[in-house]
């Protein structure tokens, strides 16, 4: 029987990843009362955020889990890479890309990665465990 590589559900991890990303946006824009003042803006940002989490971060994390390499470090790297890719994708369509977008994507991806790790709680900090399939 294989040991799980994470202690809690991925659903909790991805939920906290979205929340941490939203908190990062609010801190960047100095809008701590965004939840009460402008709920429609929150829904618009979530509509742009969820495809990035579902189509980029989720496959990265599932691949890490399948290969037996899921750890805090690898999950953070996966979220940073997903944040950079998705932020570049969005910036391309909104008319602009550059070093600022790469850094912002890495920052927001890192924040989402911290939220995921706090929610799913991988069993390893930095060293991946390879599980054998022997009985």
PDB file of C-alpha atoms in Angstrom:
ATOM      1  CA  UNK A   1       0.000   0.000   0.000  1.00  0.00           C
ATOM      2  CA  UNK A   2       1.430   3.346  -1.040  1.00  0.00           C
ATOM      3  CA  UNK A   3       1.711   6.173   1.413  1.00  0.00           C
ATOM      4  CA  UNK A   4      -0.039   9.401   0.429  1.00  0.00           C
ATOM      5  CA  UNK A   5       2.220  12.275  -0.556  1.00  0.00           C
ATOM      6  CA  UNK A   6      -0.093  14.879   0.968  1.00  0.00           C
ATOM      7  CA  UNK A   7      -2.073  15.032   4.194  1.00  0.00           C
ATOM      8  CA  UNK A   8      -5.179  16.887   3.047  1.00  0.00           C
ATOM      9  CA  UNK A   9      -7.298  17.068  -0.053  1.00  0.00           C
ATOM     10  CA  UNK A  10      -6.077  18.866  -3.161  1.00  0.00           C
ATOM     11  CA  UNK A  11      -9.387  20.730  -3.169  1.00  0.00           C
ATOM     12  CA  UNK A  12      -8.410  22.548   0.023  1.00  0.00           C
ATOM     13  CA  UNK A  13      -4.998  23.291  -1.435  1.00  0.00           C
ATOM     14  CA  UNK A  14      -6.353  24.770  -4.647  1.00  0.00           C
ATOM     15  CA  UNK A  15      -9.001  26.731  -2.756  1.00  0.00           C
ATOM     16  CA  UNK A  16      -6.305  28.325  -0.592  1.00  0.00           C
ATOM     17  CA  UNK A  17      -4.174  28.916  -3.698  1.00  0.00           C
ATOM     18  CA  UNK A  18      -6.976  31.016  -5.178  1.00  0.00           C
ATOM     19  CA  UNK A  19      -7.508  32.860  -1.892  1.00  0.00           C
ATOM     20  CA  UNK A  20      -3.782  33.631  -1.516  1.00  0.00           C
ATOM     21  CA  UNK A  21      -3.661  34.909  -5.092  1.00  0.00           C
ATOM     22  CA  UNK A  22      -6.617  37.201  -4.395  1.00  0.00           C
ATOM     23  CA  UNK A  23      -4.975  38.449  -1.195  1.00  0.00           C
ATOM     24  CA  UNK A  24      -1.817  39.181  -3.170  1.00  0.00           C
ATOM     25  CA  UNK A  25      -3.779  41.258  -5.652  1.00  0.00           C
ATOM     26  CA  UNK A  26      -5.470  43.158  -2.836  1.00  0.00           C
ATOM     27  CA  UNK A  27      -2.130  43.856  -1.117  1.00  0.00           C
ATOM     28  CA  UNK A  28      -0.596  45.023  -4.387  1.00  0.00           C
ATOM     29  CA  UNK A  29      -3.476  47.424  -5.013  1.00  0.00           C
ATOM     30  CA  UNK A  30      -3.876  48.485  -1.344  1.00  0.00           C
ATOM     31  CA  UNK A  31      -7.500  47.378  -1.356  1.00  0.00           C
ATOM     32  CA  UNK A  32      -7.984  45.354   1.804  1.00  0.00           C
ATOM     33  CA  UNK A  33     -11.711  46.033   1.814  1.00  0.00           C
ATOM     34  CA  UNK A  34     -12.251  44.708  -1.697  1.00  0.00           C
ATOM     35  CA  UNK A  35     -14.557  41.952  -0.460  1.00  0.00           C
ATOM     36  CA  UNK A  36     -17.147  44.371   0.823  1.00  0.00           C
ATOM     37  CA  UNK A  37     -16.707  47.312  -1.562  1.00  0.00           C
ATOM     38  CA  UNK A  38     -16.464  45.743  -4.972  1.00  0.00           C
ATOM     39  CA  UNK A  39     -17.644  42.118  -5.054  1.00  0.00           C
ATOM     40  CA  UNK A  40     -18.092  42.222  -8.848  1.00  0.00           C
ATOM     41  CA  UNK A  41     -14.378  42.864  -9.303  1.00  0.00           C
ATOM     42  CA  UNK A  42     -13.638  39.787  -7.204  1.00  0.00           C
ATOM     43  CA  UNK A  43     -15.836  37.689  -9.493  1.00  0.00           C
ATOM     44  CA  UNK A  44     -14.109  39.042 -12.603  1.00  0.00           C
ATOM     45  CA  UNK A  45     -10.653  38.315 -11.187  1.00  0.00           C
ATOM     46  CA  UNK A  46     -11.746  34.813 -10.188  1.00  0.00           C
ATOM     47  CA  UNK A  47     -13.042  34.242 -13.728  1.00  0.00           C
ATOM     48  CA  UNK A  48      -9.555  35.040 -15.042  1.00  0.00           C
ATOM     49  CA  UNK A  49      -7.757  33.171 -12.252  1.00  0.00           C
ATOM     50  CA  UNK A  50      -9.539  29.827 -12.234  1.00  0.00           C
ATOM     51  CA  UNK A  51      -8.513  28.779 -15.771  1.00  0.00           C
ATOM     52  CA  UNK A  52      -4.859  29.330 -14.861  1.00  0.00           C
ATOM     53  CA  UNK A  53      -5.172  27.180 -11.766  1.00  0.00           C
ATOM     54  CA  UNK A  54      -7.201  24.454 -13.476  1.00  0.00           C
ATOM     55  CA  UNK A  55      -5.330  24.234 -16.785  1.00  0.00           C
ATOM     56  CA  UNK A  56      -1.754  24.957 -15.675  1.00  0.00           C
ATOM     57  CA  UNK A  57      -1.203  24.404 -11.947  1.00  0.00           C
ATOM     58  CA  UNK A  58      -3.418  21.328 -11.536  1.00  0.00           C
ATOM     59  CA  UNK A  59      -1.670  19.284 -14.287  1.00  0.00           C
ATOM     60  CA  UNK A  60       1.766  20.242 -12.888  1.00  0.00           C
ATOM     61  CA  UNK A  61       0.822  19.123  -9.382  1.00  0.00           C
ATOM     62  CA  UNK A  62      -0.867  15.919 -10.572  1.00  0.00           C
ATOM     63  CA  UNK A  63       2.229  15.078 -12.630  1.00  0.00           C
ATOM     64  CA  UNK A  64       4.443  15.607  -9.582  1.00  0.00           C
ATOM     65  CA  UNK A  65       2.185  13.371  -7.498  1.00  0.00           C
ATOM     66  CA  UNK A  66       2.115  10.657 -10.175  1.00  0.00           C
ATOM     67  CA  UNK A  67       5.919  10.662 -10.434  1.00  0.00           C
ATOM     68  CA  UNK A  68       6.274  10.566  -6.644  1.00  0.00           C
ATOM     69  CA  UNK A  69       8.008  13.949  -6.542  1.00  0.00           C
ATOM     70  CA  UNK A  70       5.421  16.037  -4.692  1.00  0.00           C
ATOM     71  CA  UNK A  71       7.081  18.162  -2.022  1.00  0.00           C
ATOM     72  CA  UNK A  72       6.783  21.744  -0.813  1.00  0.00           C
ATOM     73  CA  UNK A  73       9.668  22.832  -3.014  1.00  0.00           C
ATOM     74  CA  UNK A  74       8.428  21.124  -6.177  1.00  0.00           C
ATOM     75  CA  UNK A  75       4.872  22.393  -5.648  1.00  0.00           C
ATOM     76  CA  UNK A  76       6.150  25.951  -5.203  1.00  0.00           C
ATOM     77  CA  UNK A  77       8.234  25.653  -8.376  1.00  0.00           C
ATOM     78  CA  UNK A  78       5.232  24.281 -10.274  1.00  0.00           C
ATOM     79  CA  UNK A  79       3.021  27.165  -9.148  1.00  0.00           C
ATOM     80  CA  UNK A  80       5.708  29.735  -9.961  1.00  0.00           C
ATOM     81  CA  UNK A  81       6.094  28.261 -13.460  1.00  0.00           C
ATOM     82  CA  UNK A  82       2.303  28.195 -13.925  1.00  0.00           C
ATOM     83  CA  UNK A  83       2.046  31.797 -12.698  1.00  0.00           C
ATOM     84  CA  UNK A  84       4.699  32.979 -15.151  1.00  0.00           C
ATOM     85  CA  UNK A  85       3.119  31.129 -18.081  1.00  0.00           C
ATOM     86  CA  UNK A  86      -0.404  32.282 -17.329  1.00  0.00           C
ATOM     87  CA  UNK A  87       0.599  35.870 -16.590  1.00  0.00           C
ATOM     88  CA  UNK A  88       2.495  36.004 -19.920  1.00  0.00           C
ATOM     89  CA  UNK A  89      -0.549  34.564 -21.686  1.00  0.00           C
ATOM     90  CA  UNK A  90      -2.847  37.202 -20.188  1.00  0.00           C
ATOM     91  CA  UNK A  91      -0.314  40.023 -20.784  1.00  0.00           C
ATOM     92  CA  UNK A  92       0.032  39.028 -24.433  1.00  0.00           C
ATOM     93  CA  UNK A  93      -3.684  39.497 -25.030  1.00  0.00           C
ATOM     94  CA  UNK A  94      -3.866  42.696 -22.997  1.00  0.00           C
ATOM     95  CA  UNK A  95      -1.008  44.227 -24.953  1.00  0.00           C
ATOM     96  CA  UNK A  96       2.301  43.989 -23.219  1.00  0.00           C
ATOM     97  CA  UNK A  97       4.865  41.584 -21.947  1.00  0.00           C
ATOM     98  CA  UNK A  98       8.266  41.956 -20.429  1.00  0.00           C
ATOM     99  CA  UNK A  99      10.344  41.446 -17.349  1.00  0.00           C
ATOM    100  CA  UNK A 100       7.722  43.098 -15.131  1.00  0.00           C
ATOM    101  CA  UNK A 101       5.109  40.550 -16.165  1.00  0.00           C
ATOM    102  CA  UNK A 102       7.513  37.648 -15.565  1.00  0.00           C
ATOM    103  CA  UNK A 103       8.319  38.917 -12.078  1.00  0.00           C
ATOM    104  CA  UNK A 104       4.670  39.579 -11.271  1.00  0.00           C
ATOM    105  CA  UNK A 105       3.703  36.116 -12.539  1.00  0.00           C
ATOM    106  CA  UNK A 106       6.419  34.529 -10.400  1.00  0.00           C
ATOM    107  CA  UNK A 107       5.287  36.521  -7.357  1.00  0.00           C
ATOM    108  CA  UNK A 108       1.614  35.647  -7.739  1.00  0.00           C
ATOM    109  CA  UNK A 109       2.445  32.039  -8.602  1.00  0.00           C
ATOM    110  CA  UNK A 110       4.579  31.813  -5.476  1.00  0.00           C
ATOM    111  CA  UNK A 111       1.765  33.205  -3.348  1.00  0.00           C
ATOM    112  CA  UNK A 112      -0.657  30.685  -4.822  1.00  0.00           C
ATOM    113  CA  UNK A 113       1.921  27.929  -4.259  1.00  0.00           C
ATOM    114  CA  UNK A 114       2.220  28.831  -0.587  1.00  0.00           C
ATOM    115  CA  UNK A 115      -1.565  28.703  -0.303  1.00  0.00           C
ATOM    116  CA  UNK A 116      -1.637  25.288  -1.991  1.00  0.00           C
ATOM    117  CA  UNK A 117       1.076  23.899   0.271  1.00  0.00           C
ATOM    118  CA  UNK A 118      -0.697  25.168   3.388  1.00  0.00           C
ATOM    119  CA  UNK A 119      -3.946  23.610   2.178  1.00  0.00           C
ATOM    120  CA  UNK A 120      -2.793  20.236   0.827  1.00  0.00           C
ATOM    121  CA  UNK A 121       0.242  19.987   3.140  1.00  0.00           C
ATOM    122  CA  UNK A 122       2.709  17.803   1.205  1.00  0.00           C
ATOM    123  CA  UNK A 123       4.413  15.290   3.492  1.00  0.00           C
ATOM    124  CA  UNK A 124       7.903  16.399   2.510  1.00  0.00           C
ATOM    125  CA  UNK A 125       9.459  19.788   2.821  1.00  0.00           C
ATOM    126  CA  UNK A 126      12.119  19.586   0.141  1.00  0.00           C
ATOM    127  CA  UNK A 127      13.124  15.959  -0.420  1.00  0.00           C
ATOM    128  CA  UNK A 128      10.850  13.930  -2.727  1.00  0.00           C
ATOM    129  CA  UNK A 129      10.088  10.337  -1.779  1.00  0.00           C
ATOM    130  CA  UNK A 130       9.965   7.589  -4.360  1.00  0.00           C
ATOM    131  CA  UNK A 131       7.383   4.970  -3.437  1.00  0.00           C
ATOM    132  CA  UNK A 132       7.869   1.376  -4.483  1.00  0.00           C
ATOM    133  CA  UNK A 133       5.018  -0.735  -5.757  1.00  0.00           C
ATOM    134  CA  UNK A 134       6.149  -3.914  -4.002  1.00  0.00           C
ATOM    135  CA  UNK A 135       3.841  -5.549  -1.500  1.00  0.00           C
TER     136      UNK A 135
END
